[in-house]
CSV table of C-alpha atoms in Angstrom, one decimal:
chain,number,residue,atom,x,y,z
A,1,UNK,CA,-13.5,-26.3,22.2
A,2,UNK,CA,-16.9,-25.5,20.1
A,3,UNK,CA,-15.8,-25.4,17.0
A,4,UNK,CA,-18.7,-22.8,16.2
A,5,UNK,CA,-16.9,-20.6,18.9
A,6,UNK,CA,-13.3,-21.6,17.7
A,7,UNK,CA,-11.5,-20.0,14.6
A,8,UNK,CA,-8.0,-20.7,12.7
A,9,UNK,CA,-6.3,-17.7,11.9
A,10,UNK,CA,-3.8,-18.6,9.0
A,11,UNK,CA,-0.6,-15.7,9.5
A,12,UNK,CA,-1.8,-14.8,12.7
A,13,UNK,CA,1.6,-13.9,13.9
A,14,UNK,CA,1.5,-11.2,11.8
A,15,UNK,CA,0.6,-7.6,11.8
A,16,UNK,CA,-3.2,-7.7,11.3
A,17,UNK,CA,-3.4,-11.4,12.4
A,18,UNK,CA,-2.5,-11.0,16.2
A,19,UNK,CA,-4.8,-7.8,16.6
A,20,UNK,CA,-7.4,-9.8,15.4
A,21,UNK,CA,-6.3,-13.1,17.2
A,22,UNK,CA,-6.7,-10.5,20.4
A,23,UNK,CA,-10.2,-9.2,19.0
A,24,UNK,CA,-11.2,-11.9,19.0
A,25,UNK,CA,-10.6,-13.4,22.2
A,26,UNK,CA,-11.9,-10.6,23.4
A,27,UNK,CA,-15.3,-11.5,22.1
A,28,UNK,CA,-15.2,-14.9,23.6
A,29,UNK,CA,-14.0,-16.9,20.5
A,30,UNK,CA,-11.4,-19.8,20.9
A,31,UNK,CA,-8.8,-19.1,18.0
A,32,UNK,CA,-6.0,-21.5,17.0
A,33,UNK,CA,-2.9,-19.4,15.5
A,34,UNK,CA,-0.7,-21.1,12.6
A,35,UNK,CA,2.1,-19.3,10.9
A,36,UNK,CA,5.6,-20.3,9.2
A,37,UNK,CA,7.5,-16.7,10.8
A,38,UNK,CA,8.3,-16.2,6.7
A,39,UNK,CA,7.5,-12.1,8.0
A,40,UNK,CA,7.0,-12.4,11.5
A,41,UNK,CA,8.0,-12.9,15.0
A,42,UNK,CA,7.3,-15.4,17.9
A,43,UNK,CA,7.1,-12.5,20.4
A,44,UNK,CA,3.7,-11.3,18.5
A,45,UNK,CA,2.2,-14.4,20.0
A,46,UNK,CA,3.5,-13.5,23.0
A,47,UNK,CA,1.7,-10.2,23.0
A,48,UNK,CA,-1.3,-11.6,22.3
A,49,UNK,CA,-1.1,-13.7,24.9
A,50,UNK,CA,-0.3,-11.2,27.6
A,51,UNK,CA,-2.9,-8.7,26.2
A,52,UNK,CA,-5.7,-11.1,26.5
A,53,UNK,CA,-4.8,-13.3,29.7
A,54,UNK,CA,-5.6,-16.5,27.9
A,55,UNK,CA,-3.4,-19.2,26.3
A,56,UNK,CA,-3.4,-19.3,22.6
A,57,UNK,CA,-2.8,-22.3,20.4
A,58,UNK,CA,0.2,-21.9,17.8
A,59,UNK,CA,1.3,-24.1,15.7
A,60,UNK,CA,3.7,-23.6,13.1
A,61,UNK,CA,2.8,-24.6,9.9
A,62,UNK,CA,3.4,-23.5,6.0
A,63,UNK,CA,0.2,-23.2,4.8
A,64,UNK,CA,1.4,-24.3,1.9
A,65,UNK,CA,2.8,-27.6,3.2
A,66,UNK,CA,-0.8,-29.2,2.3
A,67,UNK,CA,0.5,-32.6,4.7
A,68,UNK,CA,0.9,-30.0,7.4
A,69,UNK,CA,-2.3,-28.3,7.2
A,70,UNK,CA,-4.5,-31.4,6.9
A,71,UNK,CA,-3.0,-32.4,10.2
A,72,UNK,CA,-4.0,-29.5,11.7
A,73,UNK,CA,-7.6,-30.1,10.2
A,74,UNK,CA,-7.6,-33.1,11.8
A,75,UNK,CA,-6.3,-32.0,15.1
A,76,UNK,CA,-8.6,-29.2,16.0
A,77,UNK,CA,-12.6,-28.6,15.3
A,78,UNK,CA,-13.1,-25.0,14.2
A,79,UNK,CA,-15.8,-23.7,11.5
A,80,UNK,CA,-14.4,-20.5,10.3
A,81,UNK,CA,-10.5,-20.0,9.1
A,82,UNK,CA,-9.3,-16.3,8.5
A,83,UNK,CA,-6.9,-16.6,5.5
A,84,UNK,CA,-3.9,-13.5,5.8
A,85,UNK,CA,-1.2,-15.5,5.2
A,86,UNK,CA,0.9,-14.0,1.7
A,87,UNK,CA,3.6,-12.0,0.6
A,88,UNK,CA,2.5,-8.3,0.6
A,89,UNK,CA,5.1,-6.0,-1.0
A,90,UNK,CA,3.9,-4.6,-3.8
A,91,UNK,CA,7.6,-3.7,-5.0
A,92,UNK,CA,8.9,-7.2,-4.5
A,93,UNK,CA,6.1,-8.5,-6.2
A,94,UNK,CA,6.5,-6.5,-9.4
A,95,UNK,CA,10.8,-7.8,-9.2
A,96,UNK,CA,9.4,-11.6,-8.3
A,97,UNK,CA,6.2,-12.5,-9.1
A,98,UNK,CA,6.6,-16.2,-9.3
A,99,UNK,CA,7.4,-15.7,-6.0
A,100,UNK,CA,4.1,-14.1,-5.2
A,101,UNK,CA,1.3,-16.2,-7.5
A,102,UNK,CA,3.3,-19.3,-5.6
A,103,UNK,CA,2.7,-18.8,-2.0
A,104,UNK,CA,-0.4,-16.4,-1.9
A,105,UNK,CA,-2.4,-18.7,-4.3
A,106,UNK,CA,-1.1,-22.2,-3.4
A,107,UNK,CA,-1.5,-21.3,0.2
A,108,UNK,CA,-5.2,-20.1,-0.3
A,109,UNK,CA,-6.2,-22.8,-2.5
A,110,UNK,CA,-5.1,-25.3,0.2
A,111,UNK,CA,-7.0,-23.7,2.9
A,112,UNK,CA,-10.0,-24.2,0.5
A,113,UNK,CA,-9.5,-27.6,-0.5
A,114,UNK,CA,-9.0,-28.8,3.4
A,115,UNK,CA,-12.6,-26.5,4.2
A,116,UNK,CA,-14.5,-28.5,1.5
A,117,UNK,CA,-12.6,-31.7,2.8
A,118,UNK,CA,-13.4,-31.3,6.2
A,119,UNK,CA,-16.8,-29.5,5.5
A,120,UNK,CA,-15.7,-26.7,7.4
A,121,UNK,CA,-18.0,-23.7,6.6
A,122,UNK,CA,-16.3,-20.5,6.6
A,123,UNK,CA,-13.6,-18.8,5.0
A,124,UNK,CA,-12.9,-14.9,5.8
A,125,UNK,CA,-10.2,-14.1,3.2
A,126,UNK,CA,-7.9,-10.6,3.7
A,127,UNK,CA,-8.1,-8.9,0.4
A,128,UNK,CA,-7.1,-5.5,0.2
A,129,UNK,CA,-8.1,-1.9,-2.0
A,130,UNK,CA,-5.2,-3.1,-4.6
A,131,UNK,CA,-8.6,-5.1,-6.5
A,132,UNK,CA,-9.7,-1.8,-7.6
A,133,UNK,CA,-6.7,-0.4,-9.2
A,134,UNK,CA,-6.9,3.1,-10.7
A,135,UNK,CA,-10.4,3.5,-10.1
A,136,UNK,CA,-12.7,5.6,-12.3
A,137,UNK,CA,-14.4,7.2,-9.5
A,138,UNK,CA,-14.1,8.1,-5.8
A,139,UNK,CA,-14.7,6.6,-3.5
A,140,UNK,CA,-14.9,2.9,-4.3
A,141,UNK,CA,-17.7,0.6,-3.4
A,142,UNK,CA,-17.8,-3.0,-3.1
A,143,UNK,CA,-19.6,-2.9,-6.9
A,144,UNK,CA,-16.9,-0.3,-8.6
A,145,UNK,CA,-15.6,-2.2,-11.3
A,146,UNK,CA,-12.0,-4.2,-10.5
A,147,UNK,CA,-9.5,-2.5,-12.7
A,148,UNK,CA,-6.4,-4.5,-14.1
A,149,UNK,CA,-4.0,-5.0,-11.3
A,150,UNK,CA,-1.3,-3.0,-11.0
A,151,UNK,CA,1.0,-5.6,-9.1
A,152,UNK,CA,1.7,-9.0,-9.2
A,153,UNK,CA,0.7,-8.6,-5.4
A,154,UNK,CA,-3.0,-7.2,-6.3
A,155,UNK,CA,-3.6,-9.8,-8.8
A,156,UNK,CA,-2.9,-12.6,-6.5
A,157,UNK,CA,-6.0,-10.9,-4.1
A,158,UNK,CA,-8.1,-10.6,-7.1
A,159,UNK,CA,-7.7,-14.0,-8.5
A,160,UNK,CA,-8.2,-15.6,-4.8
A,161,UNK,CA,-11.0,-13.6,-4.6
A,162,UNK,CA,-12.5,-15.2,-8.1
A,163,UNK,CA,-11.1,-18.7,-6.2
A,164,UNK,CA,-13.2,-17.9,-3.0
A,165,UNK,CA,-16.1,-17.2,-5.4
A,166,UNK,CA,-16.4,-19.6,-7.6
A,167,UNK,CA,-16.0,-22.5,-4.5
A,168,UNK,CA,-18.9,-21.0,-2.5
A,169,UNK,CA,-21.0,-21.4,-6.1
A,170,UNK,CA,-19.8,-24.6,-6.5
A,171,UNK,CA,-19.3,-26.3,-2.9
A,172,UNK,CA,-22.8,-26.7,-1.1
A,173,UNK,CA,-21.4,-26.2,2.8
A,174,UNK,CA,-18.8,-23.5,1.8
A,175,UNK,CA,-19.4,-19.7,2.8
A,176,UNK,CA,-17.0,-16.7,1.8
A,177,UNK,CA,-16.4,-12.8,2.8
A,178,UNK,CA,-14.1,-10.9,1.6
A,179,UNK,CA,-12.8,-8.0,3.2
A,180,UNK,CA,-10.9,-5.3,1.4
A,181,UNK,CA,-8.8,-3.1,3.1
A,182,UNK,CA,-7.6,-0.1,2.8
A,183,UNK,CA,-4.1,1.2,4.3
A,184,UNK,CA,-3.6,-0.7,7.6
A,185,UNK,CA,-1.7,1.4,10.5
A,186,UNK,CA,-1.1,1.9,13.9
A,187,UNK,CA,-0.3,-0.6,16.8
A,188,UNK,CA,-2.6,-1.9,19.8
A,189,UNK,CA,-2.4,0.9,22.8
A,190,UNK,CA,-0.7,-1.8,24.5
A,191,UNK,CA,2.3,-1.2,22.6
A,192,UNK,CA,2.9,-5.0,22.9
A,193,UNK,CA,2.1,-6.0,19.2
A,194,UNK,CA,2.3,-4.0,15.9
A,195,UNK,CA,4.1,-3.8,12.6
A,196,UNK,CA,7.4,-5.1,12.7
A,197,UNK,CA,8.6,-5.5,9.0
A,198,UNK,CA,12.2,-7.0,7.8
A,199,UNK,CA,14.7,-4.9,6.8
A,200,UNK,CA,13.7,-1.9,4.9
A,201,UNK,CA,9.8,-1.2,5.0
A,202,UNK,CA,7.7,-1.4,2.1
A,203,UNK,CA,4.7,0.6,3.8
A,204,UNK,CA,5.1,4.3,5.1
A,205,UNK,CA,4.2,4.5,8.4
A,206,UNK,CA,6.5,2.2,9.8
A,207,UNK,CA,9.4,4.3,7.7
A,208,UNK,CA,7.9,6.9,9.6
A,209,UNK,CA,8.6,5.6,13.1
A,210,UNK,CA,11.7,3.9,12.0
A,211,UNK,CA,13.3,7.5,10.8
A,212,UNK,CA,11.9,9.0,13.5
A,213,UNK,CA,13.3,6.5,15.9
A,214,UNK,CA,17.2,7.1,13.7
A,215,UNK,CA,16.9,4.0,12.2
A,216,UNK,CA,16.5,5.7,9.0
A,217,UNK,CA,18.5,8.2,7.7
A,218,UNK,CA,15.8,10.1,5.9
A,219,UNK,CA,11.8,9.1,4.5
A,220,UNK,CA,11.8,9.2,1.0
A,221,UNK,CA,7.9,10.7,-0.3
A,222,UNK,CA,7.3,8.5,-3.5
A,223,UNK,CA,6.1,11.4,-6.2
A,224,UNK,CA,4.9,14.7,-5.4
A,225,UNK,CA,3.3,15.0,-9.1
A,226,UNK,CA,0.1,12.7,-9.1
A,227,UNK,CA,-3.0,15.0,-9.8
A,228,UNK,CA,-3.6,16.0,-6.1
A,229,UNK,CA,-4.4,18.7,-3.9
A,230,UNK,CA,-0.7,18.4,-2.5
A,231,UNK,CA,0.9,16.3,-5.3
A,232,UNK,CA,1.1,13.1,-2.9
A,233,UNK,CA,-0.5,10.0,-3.3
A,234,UNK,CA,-4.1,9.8,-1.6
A,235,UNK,CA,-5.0,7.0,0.9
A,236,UNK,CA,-7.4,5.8,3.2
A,237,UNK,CA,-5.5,4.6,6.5
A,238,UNK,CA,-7.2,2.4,9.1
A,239,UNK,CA,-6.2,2.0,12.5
A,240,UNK,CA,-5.6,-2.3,12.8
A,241,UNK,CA,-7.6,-2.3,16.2
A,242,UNK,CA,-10.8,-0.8,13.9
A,243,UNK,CA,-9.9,-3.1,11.5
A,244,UNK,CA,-9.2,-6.4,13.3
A,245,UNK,CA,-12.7,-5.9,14.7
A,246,UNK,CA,-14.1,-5.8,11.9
A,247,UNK,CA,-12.7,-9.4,11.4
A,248,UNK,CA,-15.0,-10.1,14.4
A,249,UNK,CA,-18.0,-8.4,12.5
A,250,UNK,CA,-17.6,-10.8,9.7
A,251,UNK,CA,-16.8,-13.9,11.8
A,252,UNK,CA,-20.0,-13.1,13.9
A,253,UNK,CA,-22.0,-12.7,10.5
A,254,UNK,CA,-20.9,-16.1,9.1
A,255,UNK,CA,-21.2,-18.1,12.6
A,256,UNK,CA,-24.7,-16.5,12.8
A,257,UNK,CA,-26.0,-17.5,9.9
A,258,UNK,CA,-26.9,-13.6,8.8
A,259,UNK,CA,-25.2,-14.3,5.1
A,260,UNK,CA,-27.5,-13.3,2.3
A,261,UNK,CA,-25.3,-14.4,0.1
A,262,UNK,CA,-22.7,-17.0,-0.1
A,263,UNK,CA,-19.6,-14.8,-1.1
A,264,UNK,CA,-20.1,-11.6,0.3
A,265,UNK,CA,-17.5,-8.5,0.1
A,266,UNK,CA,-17.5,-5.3,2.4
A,267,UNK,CA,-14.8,-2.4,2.3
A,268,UNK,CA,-13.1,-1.7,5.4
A,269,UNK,CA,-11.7,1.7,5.7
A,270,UNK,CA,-12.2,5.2,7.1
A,271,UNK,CA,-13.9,6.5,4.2
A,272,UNK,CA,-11.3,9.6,4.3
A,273,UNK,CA,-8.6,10.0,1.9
A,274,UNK,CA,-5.5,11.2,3.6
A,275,UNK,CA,-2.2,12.2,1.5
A,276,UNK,CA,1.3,11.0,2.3
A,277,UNK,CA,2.5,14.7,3.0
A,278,UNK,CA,-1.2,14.9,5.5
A,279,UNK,CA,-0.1,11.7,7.2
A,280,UNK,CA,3.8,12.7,8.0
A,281,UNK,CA,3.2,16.0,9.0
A,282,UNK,CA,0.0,14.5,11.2
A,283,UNK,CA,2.3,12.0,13.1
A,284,UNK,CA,5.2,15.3,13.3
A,285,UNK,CA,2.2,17.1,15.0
A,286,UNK,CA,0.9,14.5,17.5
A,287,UNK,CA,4.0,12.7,18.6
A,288,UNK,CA,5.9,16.4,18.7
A,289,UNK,CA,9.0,15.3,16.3
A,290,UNK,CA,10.0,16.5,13.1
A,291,UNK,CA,11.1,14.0,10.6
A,292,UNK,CA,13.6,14.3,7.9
A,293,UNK,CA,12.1,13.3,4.7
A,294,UNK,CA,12.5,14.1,0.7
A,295,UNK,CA,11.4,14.0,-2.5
A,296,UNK,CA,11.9,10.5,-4.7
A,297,UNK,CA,10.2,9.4,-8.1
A,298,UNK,CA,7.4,7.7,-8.3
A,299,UNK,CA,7.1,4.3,-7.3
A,300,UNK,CA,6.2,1.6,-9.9
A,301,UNK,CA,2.2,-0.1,-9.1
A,302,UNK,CA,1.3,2.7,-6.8
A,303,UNK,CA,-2.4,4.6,-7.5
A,304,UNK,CA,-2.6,7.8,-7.5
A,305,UNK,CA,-5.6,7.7,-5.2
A,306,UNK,CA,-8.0,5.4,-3.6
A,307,UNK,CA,-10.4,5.2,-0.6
A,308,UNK,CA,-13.6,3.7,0.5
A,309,UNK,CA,-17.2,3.7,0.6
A,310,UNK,CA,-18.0,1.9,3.9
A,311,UNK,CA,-21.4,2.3,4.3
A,312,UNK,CA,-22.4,-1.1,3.3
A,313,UNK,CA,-19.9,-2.6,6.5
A,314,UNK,CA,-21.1,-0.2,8.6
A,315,UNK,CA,-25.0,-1.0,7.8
A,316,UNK,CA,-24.5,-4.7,7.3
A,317,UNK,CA,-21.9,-5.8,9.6
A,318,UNK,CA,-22.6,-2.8,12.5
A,319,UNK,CA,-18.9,-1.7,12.5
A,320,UNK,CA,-17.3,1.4,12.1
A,321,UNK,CA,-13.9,3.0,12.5
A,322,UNK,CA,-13.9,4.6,15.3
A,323,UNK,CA,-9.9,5.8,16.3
A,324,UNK,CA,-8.8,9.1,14.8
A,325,UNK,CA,-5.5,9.0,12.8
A,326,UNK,CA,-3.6,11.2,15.4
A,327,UNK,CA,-4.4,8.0,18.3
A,328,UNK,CA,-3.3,5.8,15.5
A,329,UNK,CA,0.1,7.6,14.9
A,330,UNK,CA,0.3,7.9,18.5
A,331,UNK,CA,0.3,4.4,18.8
A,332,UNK,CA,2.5,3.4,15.8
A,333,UNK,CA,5.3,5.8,17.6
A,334,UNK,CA,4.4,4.2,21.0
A,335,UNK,CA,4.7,0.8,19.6
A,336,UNK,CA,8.3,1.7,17.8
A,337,UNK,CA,9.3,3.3,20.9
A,338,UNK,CA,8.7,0.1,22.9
A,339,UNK,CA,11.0,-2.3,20.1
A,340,UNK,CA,13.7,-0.1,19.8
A,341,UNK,CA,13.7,0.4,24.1
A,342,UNK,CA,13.8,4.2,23.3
């Protein structure tokens, strides 16, 4: 195992961490998966494995059992760690966010403090579009000011971004990138790993499929007042095959030594804003269903609009979104399809 070639993938039983465990496999890296199942499923590494042909190392480990993480330090050479373990529901967060600064920050600060131990190199931490808030003006770039959070959940990716930060000024051999994404969808065309949340879903596309599917009775749209062309919140959604390789882009810049910088931050989205009423009637379209939805008040931390400026990914790292959002709803309905044995 060359542990230049080899990466950990904290959460990678999860929905962005198996695409991007599969991603990259697929571009000849050794990756070694560990995740507590907290909000996911042993199956996903499973999928990964039959997608890719290859055995994948799992352990599972809390990455915020420090005793337990060390001995995975120990046990395995690797230079690069992809951090997406944490809580992610913005509407839990804002009912329990002890629960939130807890895991997300005690989790990434021990990945941190075992890198500089270790003198490991790279950390590629998942941050997400929350960092900018309500953002004066659209689209965002990687310099648009950070507004306040507006969840418990957001603050915790702006403060480990600060964390990530401030460790690559202060620790000689340490190396940071942040990515921030945007709205994650979709499922790989395999249909043999995707978003699988527990219970009731806190993102919309899979209470899409699920209502589609019967699961749910009816999709509630949160707000049909913000100051939009249709009234619906604006988002930019990314297909999680474009954006696990992008994951690649970034490991591929740290492991080559390409980094200008020590902490370095790149957008990752489609660059298009699409509303909520845009996406449902997209998937009703492609998939040839129609979906019973309504009307419900706004939701508490949601913006009324964000999306991305990717241009500085696409120069610096050579990636681009490539899959149109009717393959990506295609896939999410595929995916649900294939769960539910429909």
């Amino acid at each position: 195992m060359d542990s230049k070639k080899t990466v950990l993938i904290s959460g990678g039983a999860g929905y962005i961490g198996s695409h991007t465990a599969v991603e990259l496999i697929n571009a000849g890296y050794d990756v070694v998966i560990i995740d507590n199942f907290s909000n996911s499923e042993k199956k996903a590494i499973e999928g990964v494995r039959k997608i890719t042909g290859k055995d994948v190392i799992f352990e599972e480990v809390d990455t915020c059992d420090k005793a337990a993480l060390r001995k995975v330090f120990e046990k395995y050479p690797f230079d690069t760690v992809i951090h997406f373990a944490a809580y992610k529901a913005v509407g839990e967060s804002m009912a329990e966010p002890l629960k939130y600064y807890q895991n997300n920050l005690v989790s990434f600060m021990n990945i941190v403090e075992m890198m500089k131990e270790f003198n490991r190199p790279n950390v590629l931490f998942s941050s997400s579009a929350t960092v900018y808030g309500e953002a004066e003006k659209l689209p965002v770039t990687e310099s648009t000011p950070r507004q306040p959070a507006t969840s418990p959940y957001g603050n915790t990716k702006q403060i480990a971004e600060d964390i990530l930060r401030d460790c690559c000024r202060a620790y000689s051999g340490l190396y940071g990138i942040a990515l921030r994404y945007f709205n994650p969808i979709g499922a790989h065309p395999s249909a043999l790993i995707g978003e699988l949340p527990r219970g009731v879903p806190n993102n919309l596309v899979p209470f899409i499929t699920q209502t589609a599917a019967g699961i749910r009775e009816c999709l509630s749209v949160f707000g049909n007042d913000y100051d939009t062309p249709d009234g619906t919140c604006l988002r930019d959604y990314i297909d999680v095959v474009d954006l696990a390789k992008a994951h690649v882009a970034a490991v591929d810049r740290m492991t080559e030594d390409k980094m200008k910088e020590k902490y370095e931050i790149f957008n990752i989205g489609t660059g298009n804003p699409v509303s909520v009423l845009e996406l449902i009637t997209t998937f009703e379209e492609v998939n040839n269903l129609k979906l019973p939805y309504k009307m419900a008040p706004r939701r508490p931390g949601d913006v009324t609009a964000v999306w991305a400026d990717t241009s500085l990914a696409n120069d610096v790292l050579g990636w681009k979104a490539e899959r149109s959002l009717g393959d990506t709803l295609k896939s999410a309905w595929e995916w649900e399809k294939n769960v539910r044995g429909i």
